[in-house]
Coordinates of C-alpha atoms in Angstrom, one line a residue:
M64 CA 149.5 2.6 7.5
V65 CA 149.4 5.0 10.4
R66 CA 145.7 5.6 10.1
L67 CA 145.1 1.8 10.1
L68 CA 147.2 1.4 13.2
L69 CA 145.3 4.3 14.9
L70 CA 141.9 2.9 13.9
T71 CA 142.8 -0.7 15.0
S72 CA 144.1 0.4 18.3
S73 CA 141.1 2.7 19.0
Y74 CA 138.7 -0.2 18.9
T75 CA 140.7 -2.4 21.3
P76 CA 138.8 -1.6 24.5
L77 CA 135.5 -2.2 22.6
F78 CA 136.6 -5.7 21.6
V79 CA 137.7 -6.4 25.1
L80 CA 134.1 -5.5 26.3
L81 CA 132.7 -7.7 23.5
V82 CA 134.8 -10.7 24.8
I83 CA 133.2 -10.2 28.2
R84 CA 129.7 -9.8 26.7
F85 CA 129.5 -12.6 24.2
E86 CA 128.9 -16.2 25.4
D87 CA 129.8 -17.9 22.1
R88 CA 133.4 -19.2 22.4
A89 CA 134.2 -18.5 18.7
L90 CA 133.1 -14.9 19.0
Q91 CA 135.1 -14.4 22.2
I92 CA 138.2 -15.8 20.5
G93 CA 137.6 -13.6 17.4
C94 CA 137.2 -10.5 19.5
A95 CA 140.2 -11.4 21.7
I96 CA 142.3 -11.7 18.6
I97 CA 141.2 -8.3 17.2
A98 CA 141.8 -6.8 20.7
A99 CA 145.3 -8.3 20.7
L100 CA 146.0 -6.9 17.2
G101 CA 144.9 -3.5 18.6
L102 CA 147.4 -3.8 21.4
V103 CA 150.1 -4.6 19.0
A104 CA 149.2 -1.6 16.8
A105 CA 149.4 0.7 19.9
G106 CA 152.7 -0.8 20.8
V107 CA 154.0 -0.1 17.3
L108 CA 152.9 3.5 17.6
I109 CA 154.3 4.1 21.1
R110 CA 157.6 2.1 20.8
A111 CA 158.7 3.2 17.3
Q112 CA 162.3 4.4 17.7
G113 CA 162.8 6.4 14.5
D114 CA 166.1 8.2 14.6
E115 CA 167.4 7.5 18.1
A116 CA 168.6 11.1 18.5
G117 CA 165.4 12.6 17.4
S118 CA 165.0 16.0 15.8
P119 CA 164.1 19.3 17.3
M120 CA 160.7 20.9 16.6
E121 CA 158.9 24.0 17.8
L122 CA 155.1 23.7 17.6
A123 CA 153.4 26.6 15.8
E124 CA 149.9 25.1 15.9
V125 CA 148.4 22.4 18.1
R126 CA 144.9 20.9 17.7
N127 CA 143.4 18.5 20.2
E128 CA 140.2 16.9 19.0
G129 CA 138.8 16.2 22.4
G130 CA 135.5 17.5 21.3
Q131 CA 135.0 14.4 19.1
V132 CA 135.0 12.2 22.2
A133 CA 131.2 12.3 22.7
A134 CA 130.5 11.2 19.1
Y135 CA 133.1 8.5 19.3
L136 CA 131.9 7.1 22.6
A137 CA 128.6 6.3 21.0
T138 CA 130.5 3.3 19.4
Y139 CA 131.1 2.0 22.9
L140 CA 127.4 1.5 23.5
L141 CA 127.6 -1.5 21.2
P142 CA 128.5 -4.0 23.9
F143 CA 125.6 -3.0 25.9
L144 CA 123.2 -3.1 23.0
T145 CA 124.3 -6.6 21.9
V146 CA 122.8 -9.8 22.9
S147 CA 125.1 -12.2 24.7
A148 CA 124.4 -15.1 22.3
P149 CA 124.0 -13.4 18.9
T150 CA 122.7 -15.1 15.8
G151 CA 124.6 -15.0 12.5
R152 CA 122.4 -12.1 11.4
D153 CA 123.2 -10.2 14.6
V154 CA 127.0 -10.7 14.0
I155 CA 126.6 -9.4 10.5
A156 CA 124.8 -6.4 11.7
Y157 CA 127.5 -5.7 14.4
V158 CA 130.3 -6.0 11.8
G159 CA 128.3 -3.7 9.5
F160 CA 128.0 -1.2 12.2
L161 CA 131.7 -1.3 13.0
V162 CA 132.6 -1.0 9.3
V163 CA 130.4 2.0 8.8
T164 CA 131.6 3.6 12.0
G165 CA 135.3 3.0 11.0
A166 CA 134.7 4.4 7.6
I167 CA 133.2 7.5 9.0
L168 CA 136.1 8.0 11.5
W169 CA 138.5 7.4 8.6
R170 CA 136.9 9.8 6.2
A171 CA 136.3 12.5 8.9
N172 CA 139.9 12.2 10.0
A173 CA 138.6 11.6 13.6
L174 CA 141.3 9.1 14.5
Q175 CA 142.8 11.4 17.2
V176 CA 140.2 10.1 19.6
N177 CA 141.8 6.8 20.8
P178 CA 140.6 5.3 24.0
L179 CA 143.5 2.8 24.2
L180 CA 146.1 5.4 23.8
A181 CA 144.3 7.5 26.4
L182 CA 144.3 4.5 28.8
L183 CA 148.1 4.2 28.2
R184 CA 148.4 8.0 29.0
F185 CA 149.1 9.2 25.5
R186 CA 147.3 11.8 23.5
L187 CA 147.3 12.5 19.8
F188 CA 147.5 16.0 18.5
E189 CA 147.3 17.5 15.0
V190 CA 150.2 19.9 14.8
V191 CA 152.2 22.3 12.6
G192 CA 155.8 22.4 13.6
D193 CA 159.0 23.9 12.4
G194 CA 162.2 21.9 12.7
G195 CA 164.0 23.7 9.9
L196 CA 161.2 22.8 7.4
P197 CA 157.5 23.2 8.2
W198 CA 155.8 19.9 9.0
R199 CA 152.1 19.1 9.4
G200 CA 150.9 15.9 10.9
F201 CA 150.0 14.0 14.1
L202 CA 152.1 14.1 17.2
L203 CA 151.8 11.4 19.9
S204 CA 152.7 12.7 23.4
S205 CA 152.4 11.5 26.9
K206 CA 152.6 15.1 28.1
P207 CA 150.4 18.1 27.3
I208 CA 151.7 20.3 24.5
I209 CA 150.7 23.8 23.4
P210 CA 151.8 26.2 20.6
G211 CA 155.3 27.3 21.3
T212 CA 156.3 24.0 22.9
R213 CA 159.9 23.0 21.9
C214 CA 160.4 19.3 21.8
T215 CA 162.5 16.5 20.4
V216 CA 160.5 14.2 18.2
V217 CA 161.1 10.8 16.4
D218 CA 159.5 9.7 13.2
V219 CA 157.0 6.9 13.7
A220 CA 155.7 6.8 10.1
P221 CA 154.9 9.3 7.4
G222 CA 152.6 11.9 9.0
L223 CA 153.2 10.7 12.6
R224 CA 155.8 11.6 15.1
R225 CA 156.2 10.9 18.8
V226 CA 157.5 13.3 21.4
K227 CA 160.7 12.0 22.8
S228 CA 161.3 14.9 25.2
I229 CA 160.0 18.4 25.9
E230 CA 162.5 21.3 26.5
P231 CA 161.8 23.2 29.6
E232 CA 160.4 26.7 29.2
E233 CA 163.0 29.5 29.4

């Protein structure tokens, strides 16, 4: 479920660009609906409350997949390569491109690159943390984190936690 929310939200800016690019009203509405779903997905990720108190965690390992950005941004060329009034065949080709790209991102576990979350000033890190029991997964944070960071986290979903607060360094 988390991966689907991440994938959906990552495509939101792309579908906003397609709304602007397409002339056909039905395509604009369809793209606007998908963009709205992406905004809802991002809201679910960011606003999930989990246990209100949160739980402490010290980060042992932190990976930021910023290096994947260049490859991911190739997807965002699509609005500039599309025609403003596509035929049915064009639309099928665009959908095929997005399905293939989404499948590659899904299988390559490249969902950390998320333009919408970045616009909302959040970053997604792959971490190993210790809050009594070792935990490996994704951590959503509006602040930079490094190994050794002590923070309070809330569960968003299995495999995803959000930083609620970061303890000051001693």
